[in-house]
Every structure is written in structure tokens, then in C-alpha cells.
Amino acid sequence: MELIILFLLLSTISYMVIKRNIGKITTTPIWLLWLALMSPPLIWAGWYMINPNQNSMPPILIFIPLLLSPLLYIWLIEIGKIPPKKEESDHQSPSTMENLEKSPPESESENKEKNKPPHPINAQEEKALRDCFPWGVYYLQKIDYLPQAILCMGKLMTAPEKAYPMVKNNLEKVFEDRFLVIFQETLQGQPFFALVPNPYSNKAQEKLPQEKLTRPGMALVLLLLTILTTTIIGAEISGVQVSELETNPFLILQGLPYSLSLIAILGIHELSHYLFAVYYQIRTTLPYFIPIPFFLGTFGAFISIKSPMPNRKAVFDVAIAGPIGGFLVTIPVLVWGLAYSKVVPMPEQINMLNFEALDPRFSLLFAIISKIALGSKLVADQAIGLHPAAVAGYIGLIITALNLMPVGQLDGGHMVHAMFGQGKALIIGQITRILVIMLALVRGEFLLWAIILIFMPVTDQPALNDVTELDNVRDFLGLLALILLITILLPLPPTVAQWLNL
């Protein structure tokens, strides 16, 4: 039942995303676009509902919808695509208007030239722009004017970490905070500079109402609600029935070990993101929890970053801080909870969410930690009846693994973007999606993961300096994080199982 509710929530979110982003560029009905995009998970979910006792789905039901769905989705967008409207510029100066009134009628070609959108900078500013690129730093070859950016194309003559701050400093002397200076690479690996209007400039902020980033009141209310919902779910995990809660409300306190443990794991995860974002002077909201009165009691927590990352180093540090912080809390919570857990007979049907009889062999890392915590009590063909605190730690492992998936806007996606660049990160994200779908064929509990990754945007927002590479220490930490992901997802190998007597 919980999976159905989660599926409905994901469906609602996807509908809202399509309506907000795609609905502006096509006349095709939103429900039809949603149906085309959702056809694979709808078919898969329907098959598992009809065949609940089977773990493997026919390959034709996997790959045919997966191949046809994006083609149908793109075709539906294209057949109803709204042609772009020609916008008239209203940025002409009074002197320009007077000259237009006094000038004689012009030819058709001249009129077309006049109707082109004006350059965001004048001739004098363009000359100053060219002077911002020293020959020995970045050899500027041409300037292209796009509707939303000025592209400066050329050849990089020095190290990226030296070129970007020097050019950025020169541009700020000329344009102050009028533009954001972005340093990126083309698909062929050629670095270029882009100047885009700065929404955070002093002039822009004067025209727009000030947005309040930190809402401590809302954050506190959501935290208290999440404590309540997770405590209720924790009491149910402890074996307390709803009827017992009605007669003795104090039984709800039995859910506190689960609730406080899970809140600590999620809170430290997001707080780590927040503190590193503040360190790099990135505009961000406080961590907000998402309470739900079913399933786990919460959908997790999040922060919303409101300004671009300064460089790939900041992208990496902010991304990896969350999984590391959450994992450092998860391990002691899991060991503590497992110490109070019971060893029970192995069930016939193995399920990753069966907290009353969980097979520890589904994960290499979980099996090793379980063996350390339970010792000789845990032997082969035995399952674990998880204590509520152990359930929270176990969920913490799953959350860590999901966040480390190197796809799009997940923490792992940010990390591979910072480590390898946007182009390679896009390829890694697509390969990861395919591997998780294949994993869902073998282990049906990963179907929800596959659905989440299908809806996850593959591309990540570029940093302002998206060319300068990471140092060796951060590359090594990123590889360790990916190894951690593998140890959580990899089943316990038979050889190691024999050695651990599991």
C-alpha cells in the first residue's frame, strides 16, 4: 500500500513539473504528455500488482516501454510546439527614438537589421570587453550575442584556475555586478566564457521584492510535525497497535528511538549541506523536513540553493558533505540498534523492507556491520528482527546509497559533475539509470529506485567556473564515496558469507 502511495506522489510531482516547464512550449494536453512519460512505471507497477509473487519481469515489458516512452514524449511535444514570438525591444534610448522619427524611410533589408534585438552592450563596452582578455591568459577570437548571454570564444593560454579569476576581475571592473561570469567547456572540450544577466545585482535587487531565505519558524514547525509522524510510525514498528494508543497514549513514546535516530540522520545530512553552502557564501534556505503520516513517517529533508555554485570545488564539497555527515551518524545508530535486535528464522519471501525478519546478506556493508554487532548469535540462514533504532540506521544506509547515485541532481550526480565535468557526468548518469533498471529486474524492490531515477533530471547546473578540475584529495574522496555506494548495494558474496558464517 505504501508503494502505491509513493507512486501516486511521484506521479503528481511529475505532472506538476511537466505542467510548469513543458506546458509553456507546447499545446499538447499535459495529461497526454504525463501518460507518455509515465507509461513505463505504469506498466511495471501494473505487472507487479498482477504478479506479486514473481520477482522477474519479462524483458520485453522492460525495454520496449523504456525505448518508446521518450520517443513518444518528444513527438507529442513537437507536434504541439508553440513557435517563438518575435519580441520588440523596449530598451531604446530617447536619442535613438528621436533619430528614428527624423530618419527617412529605409529599405526592407535595413528594417530587418533594425528589428534585430539590440546588443546588451554598446560598441564602447564591447571594446572594453575585448580588453578584459589578456592574450597570454585567454586569446579571444570572437564574441557571439545570444538572447540571454554573451559568448566569448577563444583559446585558453594558461591554467584554468589562473585564467578565470583574472578575467572575472577584469570584467567586474568594467561591468561591476551587471553580469555573472561563467567559465564552461563546449562538447569538444574547448573552454569559453559566457556573460549572463546577474539576477543578484544591486540594480536587480532594487526592482525585485526581497526574498526571505531563512524561515526558522517554518523549519521548526516542519521539524516538530516530522518528529510526531515518525514517532507514531516508530511506535507501530515497535509493535504498538492503534487501539492500544487510544487507550494508553503514552505508548507512543516507544517510537522515540526510531524517530530521534532518523531525525538525527536526516538532519545532520542536510545540515552538512547547509553549513558548506554557507561557507562558500551560497544563498540557501534552512533545512526543511517533509512529514508524512504513513510509510516511514517522513519523505526526508531538503535545502534549496538559490544562487550558482562558484566552482567545481564548491559543488563537490557541498554535495559530499551530506552523505558523509549522515553516514557518520548512521553507523553508530545502526550498531546500537542491532545490539538490541533479535535473530529470527529466515522468511520464505525475502524483502528489503521486512523489518521483522530482514536478510542481512542483501548488502555487503550491512552484513559486515550486523556480524560485528550481533557476533556469534547471527549465523547462516538467520534473519534479523530489527530494533526501531536499527530500522532508522538501516534506512540511513538506504538514504546514503540513494543520494550517492551518480545521476543528475542527486548528491552523487553533483559529485561526478565536479570530478569529471558535465559531459562525462551526463554519460555516467545515463549508464547508472540503465544499471538500476537491470538491477530492478533481478531484485524487484529496486523498481521504485528505477522510477525515481527515470524522473530525475540527468543534467546538473554548471558552476560559474566549471572548467577548473578538482585536486587529487577530492577525487580520491569521490571514488571512496562511490565505493561506499557499491558496498551498500552489492549483495554479500558467497565466499565472504562462508567466512562470516552467514
Coordinates of C-alpha atoms in Angstrom, one line a residue:
M1 CA 0.0 0.0 0.0
E2 CA 2.9 2.4 0.9
L3 CA 4.5 1.8 -2.5
I4 CA 1.2 2.7 -4.2
I5 CA 1.0 6.0 -2.3
L6 CA 4.6 6.7 -3.1
F7 CA 3.9 6.0 -6.8
L8 CA 0.9 8.4 -6.7
L9 CA 3.1 11.1 -5.1
L10 CA 5.8 10.7 -7.7
S11 CA 3.1 10.8 -10.4
T12 CA 1.7 14.1 -9.0
I13 CA 5.1 15.6 -8.9
S14 CA 5.9 14.6 -12.4
Y15 CA 2.6 16.1 -13.6
M16 CA 3.4 19.4 -11.9
V17 CA 6.9 19.5 -13.4
I18 CA 5.6 18.9 -16.9
K19 CA 2.8 21.5 -16.5
R20 CA 5.3 24.1 -15.2
N21 CA 8.1 23.6 -17.7
I22 CA 6.8 21.9 -20.8
G23 CA 3.3 23.3 -20.8
K24 CA 4.7 26.7 -21.8
I25 CA 6.2 25.4 -25.1
T26 CA 3.6 23.1 -26.5
T27 CA -0.2 22.9 -26.9
T28 CA -0.3 19.1 -26.4
P29 CA -2.5 18.3 -23.4
I30 CA -0.5 17.9 -20.2
W31 CA -2.3 14.7 -19.3
L32 CA -1.2 13.1 -22.6
L33 CA 2.5 14.1 -22.0
W34 CA 2.3 12.8 -18.5
L35 CA 0.8 9.5 -19.7
A36 CA 3.6 9.1 -22.3
L37 CA 6.3 9.8 -19.7
M38 CA 4.7 7.6 -17.1
S39 CA 3.9 4.6 -19.3
P40 CA 7.0 2.6 -18.3
P41 CA 6.4 2.8 -14.5
L42 CA 2.7 2.3 -15.0
I43 CA 3.3 -0.9 -17.0
W44 CA 5.8 -2.1 -14.5
A45 CA 3.7 -1.3 -11.4
G46 CA 0.7 -3.0 -13.1
W47 CA 2.7 -6.1 -13.8
Y48 CA 3.9 -6.4 -10.2
M49 CA 0.4 -5.8 -8.9
I50 CA -0.9 -8.7 -11.1
N51 CA 2.0 -10.9 -10.3
P52 CA 3.0 -10.1 -6.7
N53 CA 4.8 -13.4 -6.2
Q54 CA 7.2 -13.1 -9.2
N55 CA 10.5 -11.2 -8.9
S56 CA 11.5 -11.2 -12.6
M57 CA 9.6 -9.2 -15.3
P58 CA 9.7 -10.3 -18.9
P59 CA 12.4 -8.3 -20.7
I60 CA 10.0 -7.1 -23.4
L61 CA 8.0 -5.3 -20.8
I62 CA 11.1 -3.6 -19.5
F63 CA 12.9 -2.4 -22.7
I64 CA 10.0 -1.7 -25.1
P65 CA 8.2 0.9 -22.9
L66 CA 11.6 2.3 -21.9
L67 CA 12.5 2.9 -25.6
L68 CA 9.2 4.0 -26.8
S69 CA 8.3 6.3 -23.9
P70 CA 10.9 9.1 -24.6
L71 CA 10.3 9.0 -28.3
L72 CA 6.5 9.3 -27.9
Y73 CA 7.0 12.1 -25.3
I74 CA 9.3 14.1 -27.6
W75 CA 7.0 13.6 -30.6
L76 CA 4.0 14.8 -28.6
I77 CA 5.9 17.9 -27.6
E78 CA 7.0 18.6 -31.1
I79 CA 3.6 18.3 -32.8
G80 CA 2.1 20.9 -30.5
K81 CA 5.2 23.1 -30.2
I82 CA 4.4 26.8 -29.9
P83 CA 6.6 28.9 -32.4
P84 CA 8.6 31.6 -30.6
K85 CA 7.2 35.1 -30.7
K86 CA 9.2 38.0 -32.0
E87 CA 9.7 40.4 -29.2
E88 CA 10.1 44.1 -29.7
S89 CA 12.8 45.7 -27.8
D90 CA 11.9 48.4 -25.3
H91 CA 15.4 49.3 -24.4
Q92 CA 16.0 52.1 -26.9
S93 CA 17.3 55.3 -25.6
P94 CA 15.5 58.7 -26.1
S95 CA 18.1 59.8 -28.6
T96 CA 17.6 56.7 -30.6
M97 CA 13.8 57.3 -30.7
E98 CA 14.4 60.8 -31.9
N99 CA 16.7 59.6 -34.7
L100 CA 14.1 57.1 -35.8
E101 CA 11.4 59.8 -36.1
K102 CA 13.7 62.1 -38.1
S103 CA 15.2 59.4 -40.4
P104 CA 13.8 58.8 -43.9
P105 CA 12.1 55.5 -44.9
E106 CA 14.5 52.6 -45.0
S107 CA 14.8 49.6 -47.3
E108 CA 13.4 46.2 -46.3
S109 CA 16.8 44.8 -45.5
E110 CA 17.6 47.8 -43.3
N111 CA 14.3 47.4 -41.5
K112 CA 15.1 43.7 -40.8
E113 CA 18.5 44.8 -39.4
K114 CA 16.8 47.3 -37.2
N115 CA 14.3 44.8 -35.9
K116 CA 17.1 42.5 -34.6
P117 CA 17.3 42.5 -30.8
P118 CA 19.8 45.1 -29.6
H119 CA 23.2 44.0 -28.2
P120 CA 23.2 44.1 -24.4
I121 CA 26.4 46.2 -24.6
N122 CA 27.3 49.1 -26.8
A123 CA 30.4 49.4 -29.1
Q124 CA 32.4 51.1 -26.4
E125 CA 31.6 48.4 -23.9
E126 CA 32.4 45.7 -26.4
K127 CA 35.9 47.2 -26.9
A128 CA 36.4 47.3 -23.1
L129 CA 35.1 43.7 -23.0
R130 CA 37.8 42.6 -25.5
D131 CA 40.5 44.3 -23.4
C132 CA 39.4 42.1 -20.4
F133 CA 41.0 39.1 -22.0
P134 CA 44.9 39.3 -21.9
W135 CA 46.5 37.5 -24.8
G136 CA 48.6 35.4 -22.5
V137 CA 45.6 34.3 -20.5
Y138 CA 42.8 33.8 -22.9
Y139 CA 43.1 34.5 -26.6
L140 CA 39.7 35.9 -27.6
Q141 CA 38.7 35.1 -31.1
K142 CA 35.1 36.0 -31.4
I143 CA 32.0 37.3 -29.5
D144 CA 28.6 35.9 -30.1
Y145 CA 25.4 37.6 -28.8
L146 CA 22.6 35.3 -27.8
P147 CA 19.2 36.4 -26.4
Q148 CA 20.3 35.6 -22.8
A149 CA 24.1 35.6 -22.9
I150 CA 27.3 37.0 -24.4
L151 CA 29.6 34.2 -25.5
C152 CA 33.3 34.9 -25.6
M153 CA 35.0 32.2 -27.7
G154 CA 38.8 31.7 -27.9
K155 CA 41.8 29.7 -26.7
L156 CA 42.9 29.1 -23.2
M157 CA 46.6 30.1 -22.9
T158 CA 47.2 29.3 -19.2
A159 CA 45.8 27.1 -16.4
P160 CA 42.0 27.5 -15.8
E161 CA 42.5 28.2 -12.1
K162 CA 44.6 31.3 -13.1
A163 CA 42.5 32.4 -16.1
Y164 CA 39.1 32.6 -14.5
P165 CA 39.8 34.9 -11.5
M166 CA 41.9 37.2 -13.7
V167 CA 39.3 37.5 -16.5
K168 CA 36.5 37.7 -13.9
N169 CA 38.2 40.5 -12.0
N170 CA 38.8 42.5 -15.3
L171 CA 35.1 42.1 -16.3
E172 CA 33.9 43.2 -12.9
K173 CA 36.0 46.4 -13.2
V174 CA 34.1 47.2 -16.5
F175 CA 30.6 45.9 -15.8
E176 CA 30.6 45.8 -11.9
D177 CA 27.9 43.2 -10.9
R178 CA 25.9 43.6 -14.1
F179 CA 26.8 40.1 -15.4
L180 CA 27.5 36.6 -14.0
V181 CA 30.8 35.4 -15.5
I182 CA 30.5 31.7 -16.4
F183 CA 33.5 29.6 -17.5
Q184 CA 32.5 26.4 -19.3
E185 CA 33.6 23.9 -21.9
T186 CA 32.0 23.0 -25.2
L187 CA 31.2 19.4 -26.1
Q188 CA 34.6 19.3 -27.8
G189 CA 36.3 20.4 -24.5
Q190 CA 37.0 23.9 -25.6
P191 CA 36.8 26.4 -22.7
F192 CA 34.7 29.6 -23.3
F193 CA 33.4 32.5 -21.2
A194 CA 29.7 33.4 -21.0
L195 CA 28.2 36.6 -19.6
V196 CA 24.6 36.3 -18.4
P197 CA 22.5 39.0 -16.7
N198 CA 23.0 38.9 -13.0
P199 CA 19.7 38.5 -11.1
Y200 CA 21.5 39.2 -7.9
S201 CA 23.0 42.5 -8.9
N202 CA 22.3 45.6 -6.8
K203 CA 20.0 47.1 -9.5
A204 CA 18.1 43.9 -10.0
Q205 CA 17.6 43.6 -6.2
E206 CA 16.2 47.1 -6.0
K207 CA 13.5 46.3 -8.6
L208 CA 12.5 42.9 -7.0
P209 CA 11.0 42.3 -3.6
Q210 CA 13.5 40.9 -1.1
E211 CA 13.1 37.1 -0.8
K212 CA 13.4 35.8 2.8
L213 CA 15.8 32.9 2.6
T214 CA 15.7 31.7 6.2
R215 CA 12.3 30.9 7.7
P216 CA 13.2 29.5 11.1
G217 CA 9.5 29.4 12.1
M218 CA 8.5 27.2 9.2
A219 CA 11.6 25.0 9.7
L220 CA 10.7 24.4 13.4
V221 CA 7.1 23.6 12.7
L222 CA 8.0 21.1 10.0
L223 CA 10.6 19.5 12.4
L224 CA 8.0 19.2 15.1
L225 CA 5.5 17.7 12.8
T226 CA 8.1 15.2 11.4
I227 CA 9.0 14.2 15.0
L228 CA 5.3 13.5 15.6
T229 CA 4.8 11.5 12.4
T230 CA 8.0 9.5 12.8
T231 CA 7.2 8.8 16.5
I232 CA 3.8 7.4 15.5
I233 CA 5.4 5.2 12.8
G234 CA 8.2 4.2 15.3
A235 CA 5.6 3.1 17.8
E236 CA 3.9 0.9 15.1
I237 CA 7.4 -0.6 14.3
S238 CA 7.7 -1.4 18.0
G239 CA 4.5 -3.4 17.8
V240 CA 2.1 -0.9 19.4
Q241 CA -1.4 -1.2 17.9
V242 CA -3.5 1.8 17.1
S243 CA -6.2 0.5 19.5
E244 CA -3.5 0.4 22.3
L245 CA -2.6 4.0 21.6
E246 CA -6.2 5.1 22.0
T247 CA -6.3 3.6 25.5
N248 CA -2.8 4.5 26.5
P249 CA -1.3 7.5 24.6
F250 CA 2.0 7.2 26.5
L251 CA 2.8 4.1 24.4
I252 CA 3.7 6.4 21.6
L253 CA 7.0 7.1 23.5
Q254 CA 8.1 3.7 22.3
G255 CA 8.5 5.2 18.9
L256 CA 11.1 7.8 20.1
P257 CA 14.2 5.6 19.5
Y258 CA 13.2 5.3 15.8
S259 CA 12.1 8.9 15.5
L260 CA 15.0 10.7 17.1
S261 CA 17.5 8.4 15.3
L262 CA 16.0 9.0 11.9
I263 CA 15.7 12.8 12.5
A264 CA 19.3 12.9 13.6
I265 CA 20.5 11.1 10.4
L266 CA 18.4 13.2 8.1
G267 CA 19.1 16.4 10.0
I268 CA 22.9 16.0 10.0
H269 CA 22.8 15.1 6.3
E270 CA 21.0 18.3 5.3
L271 CA 22.8 20.5 8.0
S272 CA 26.1 19.4 6.5
H273 CA 24.9 20.6 3.1
Y274 CA 23.8 23.9 4.6
L275 CA 27.0 24.6 6.5
F276 CA 29.2 24.0 3.5
A277 CA 26.9 26.2 1.3
V278 CA 27.2 29.0 3.9
Y279 CA 31.0 28.5 4.0
Y280 CA 31.1 29.1 0.2
Q281 CA 28.7 32.1 0.6
I282 CA 26.0 30.4 -1.5
R283 CA 22.4 31.6 -0.9
T284 CA 20.4 28.7 0.6
T285 CA 17.4 28.0 2.7
L286 CA 17.4 26.3 6.1
P287 CA 16.9 22.5 6.1
Y288 CA 13.2 21.7 5.9
F289 CA 11.7 18.3 6.9
I290 CA 8.8 16.7 5.0
P291 CA 6.4 14.9 7.4
I292 CA 4.0 12.2 6.1
P293 CA 1.6 10.2 8.3
F294 CA 2.5 6.8 6.8
F295 CA 5.3 4.7 5.4
L296 CA 8.5 5.9 7.2
G297 CA 6.9 9.0 8.7
T298 CA 8.8 11.4 6.5
F299 CA 10.0 11.9 2.9
G300 CA 13.3 13.2 4.2
A301 CA 14.6 16.8 4.3
F302 CA 16.0 19.3 1.9
I303 CA 17.6 22.6 1.4
S304 CA 17.0 24.9 -1.6
I305 CA 20.1 26.6 -3.1
K306 CA 19.2 30.0 -4.6
S307 CA 22.5 31.1 -6.2
P308 CA 25.0 29.4 -8.5
M309 CA 28.0 27.5 -7.2
P310 CA 31.3 29.4 -7.6
N311 CA 33.3 26.5 -8.8
R312 CA 33.5 22.7 -9.1
K313 CA 35.3 22.5 -5.7
A314 CA 32.3 24.1 -4.1
V315 CA 29.9 21.7 -6.0
F316 CA 31.9 18.7 -4.7
D317 CA 32.2 19.9 -1.1
V318 CA 28.6 20.8 -0.7
A319 CA 27.4 17.5 -2.4
I320 CA 29.7 15.1 -0.5
A321 CA 29.2 16.8 2.9
G322 CA 25.6 15.5 3.2
P323 CA 26.2 11.8 2.7
I324 CA 29.4 11.9 4.8
G325 CA 27.6 13.7 7.7
G326 CA 24.6 11.4 7.5
F327 CA 26.7 8.2 7.2
L328 CA 28.8 9.2 10.3
V329 CA 25.5 9.3 12.3
T330 CA 24.1 6.2 10.6
I331 CA 26.9 3.8 11.6
P332 CA 26.7 4.3 15.4
V333 CA 22.9 4.4 15.3
L334 CA 22.9 1.1 13.3
V335 CA 25.3 -0.6 15.6
W336 CA 23.4 0.5 18.7
G337 CA 20.1 -0.7 17.2
L338 CA 21.5 -4.0 16.0
A339 CA 22.8 -4.7 19.5
Y340 CA 19.2 -4.7 20.8
S341 CA 17.8 -6.6 17.7
K342 CA 16.9 -10.3 17.7
V343 CA 18.0 -13.1 15.5
V344 CA 14.9 -14.8 13.9
P345 CA 14.4 -17.6 11.3
M346 CA 14.9 -16.7 7.7
P347 CA 11.5 -16.0 6.0
E348 CA 10.5 -17.7 2.8
Q349 CA 9.9 -14.4 1.0
I350 CA 12.9 -12.0 1.3
N351 CA 12.0 -8.3 1.3
M352 CA 14.3 -5.3 1.9
L353 CA 11.5 -3.7 3.9
N354 CA 10.7 -6.6 6.1
F355 CA 11.9 -5.1 9.4
E356 CA 10.7 -8.1 11.4
A357 CA 12.9 -10.6 9.5
L358 CA 15.5 -8.9 7.4
D359 CA 18.0 -10.9 5.5
P360 CA 21.4 -9.3 6.2
R361 CA 23.0 -10.8 3.1
F362 CA 21.3 -8.3 0.7
S363 CA 24.1 -5.8 1.4
L364 CA 27.8 -6.5 1.9
L365 CA 28.2 -3.5 4.2
F366 CA 25.1 -4.2 6.2
A367 CA 26.1 -7.9 6.6
I368 CA 29.5 -7.0 8.0
I369 CA 28.1 -4.4 10.4
S370 CA 25.4 -6.9 11.5
K371 CA 28.0 -9.6 12.2
I372 CA 30.1 -7.1 14.2
A373 CA 27.1 -6.0 16.3
L374 CA 25.5 -9.5 16.9
G375 CA 28.6 -11.7 16.9
S376 CA 28.1 -15.4 17.2
K377 CA 24.3 -15.0 17.6
L378 CA 24.0 -14.3 13.9
V379 CA 24.7 -17.4 11.8
A380 CA 23.9 -18.8 8.4
D381 CA 20.2 -18.9 7.3
Q382 CA 19.2 -16.5 10.1
A383 CA 17.4 -13.2 9.7
I384 CA 17.3 -10.1 12.0
G385 CA 14.3 -8.7 13.7
L386 CA 15.3 -5.0 13.8
H387 CA 15.0 -2.9 16.8
P388 CA 13.4 0.5 16.0
A389 CA 16.7 2.3 16.2
A390 CA 18.2 -0.3 13.9
V391 CA 15.4 0.4 11.4
A392 CA 16.4 4.1 11.5
G393 CA 20.0 3.1 10.9
Y394 CA 19.1 0.7 8.1
I395 CA 17.0 3.5 6.4
G396 CA 20.0 5.8 6.8
L397 CA 22.1 3.3 4.8
I398 CA 19.4 3.2 2.0
I399 CA 19.2 7.0 2.0
T400 CA 23.0 7.3 1.8
A401 CA 23.1 4.9 -1.2
L402 CA 20.2 6.6 -3.0
N403 CA 21.9 10.0 -2.6
L404 CA 25.2 8.7 -3.8
M405 CA 23.7 7.5 -7.1
P406 CA 25.7 9.4 -9.7
V407 CA 22.6 10.8 -11.5
G408 CA 21.6 14.4 -12.2
Q409 CA 20.8 16.5 -9.1
L410 CA 21.4 13.8 -6.5
D411 CA 24.5 14.3 -4.4
G412 CA 26.3 11.6 -6.4
G413 CA 25.4 13.4 -9.6
H414 CA 26.9 16.7 -8.3
M415 CA 30.0 14.8 -7.3
V416 CA 30.7 13.2 -10.7
H417 CA 29.9 16.5 -12.3
A418 CA 32.6 18.1 -10.1
M419 CA 35.0 15.2 -10.7
F420 CA 34.7 14.6 -14.4
G421 CA 32.8 17.6 -15.9
Q422 CA 29.3 17.9 -17.2
G423 CA 29.7 15.9 -20.4
K424 CA 31.1 12.8 -18.7
A425 CA 28.7 13.2 -15.8
L426 CA 25.8 13.0 -18.3
I427 CA 27.1 9.7 -19.7
I428 CA 27.7 8.3 -16.2
G429 CA 24.1 9.3 -15.2
Q430 CA 22.6 7.5 -18.2
I431 CA 24.6 4.4 -17.6
T432 CA 23.6 4.4 -13.9
R433 CA 19.9 4.6 -14.9
I434 CA 20.2 1.5 -17.1
L435 CA 22.1 -0.4 -14.5
V436 CA 19.5 0.3 -11.8
I437 CA 16.7 -0.8 -14.2
M438 CA 18.6 -4.0 -14.8
L439 CA 19.0 -4.4 -11.1
A440 CA 15.3 -4.0 -10.7
L441 CA 14.8 -7.0 -13.0
V442 CA 16.7 -9.2 -10.5
R443 CA 15.5 -7.5 -7.3
G444 CA 12.0 -6.1 -7.5
E445 CA 12.5 -3.8 -4.5
F446 CA 14.7 -1.6 -6.7
L447 CA 11.7 -0.8 -9.0
L448 CA 11.0 2.3 -7.0
W449 CA 14.6 3.4 -7.3
A450 CA 14.4 2.9 -11.1
I451 CA 11.3 5.1 -11.2
I452 CA 12.9 7.8 -9.2
L453 CA 15.9 7.9 -11.4
I454 CA 13.8 8.0 -14.6
F455 CA 12.2 11.2 -13.3
M456 CA 15.5 12.6 -12.1
P457 CA 16.9 15.3 -14.4
V458 CA 20.2 14.0 -15.8
T459 CA 21.8 17.4 -16.3
D460 CA 23.3 19.4 -13.4
Q461 CA 23.5 23.2 -13.2
P462 CA 27.0 24.4 -14.1
A463 CA 29.2 26.2 -11.7
L464 CA 30.4 29.7 -12.5
N465 CA 33.9 28.3 -13.0
D466 CA 33.0 24.9 -14.4
V467 CA 36.4 24.2 -16.0
T468 CA 39.0 24.1 -13.2
E469 CA 39.4 20.5 -12.1
L470 CA 39.4 19.1 -8.5
D471 CA 42.6 18.3 -6.6
N472 CA 43.7 14.7 -6.0
V473 CA 42.3 14.6 -2.5
R474 CA 38.8 15.4 -3.6
D475 CA 39.0 13.0 -6.5
F476 CA 40.1 10.3 -4.0
L477 CA 37.2 11.1 -1.6
G478 CA 34.8 11.0 -4.5
L479 CA 36.0 7.5 -5.5
L480 CA 35.7 6.4 -1.9
A481 CA 32.1 7.6 -1.8
L482 CA 31.3 5.6 -5.0
I483 CA 32.9 2.6 -3.4
L484 CA 30.7 3.1 -0.4
L485 CA 27.7 3.1 -2.7
I486 CA 28.8 -0.2 -4.2
T487 CA 29.3 -1.9 -0.8
I488 CA 25.8 -0.9 0.2
L489 CA 24.2 -2.2 -3.0
L490 CA 26.4 -5.2 -3.6
P491 CA 25.0 -8.5 -2.1
L492 CA 27.2 -10.4 0.2
P493 CA 29.5 -12.7 -2.0
P494 CA 29.2 -16.4 -1.1
T495 CA 32.9 -16.6 -0.2
V496 CA 32.6 -13.8 2.3
A497 CA 29.4 -15.3 3.6
Q498 CA 31.1 -18.5 4.4
W499 CA 33.9 -16.7 6.1
L500 CA 31.4 -14.7 8.2
N501 CA 29.2 -17.8 8.7
L502 CA 26.2 -16.1 7.2

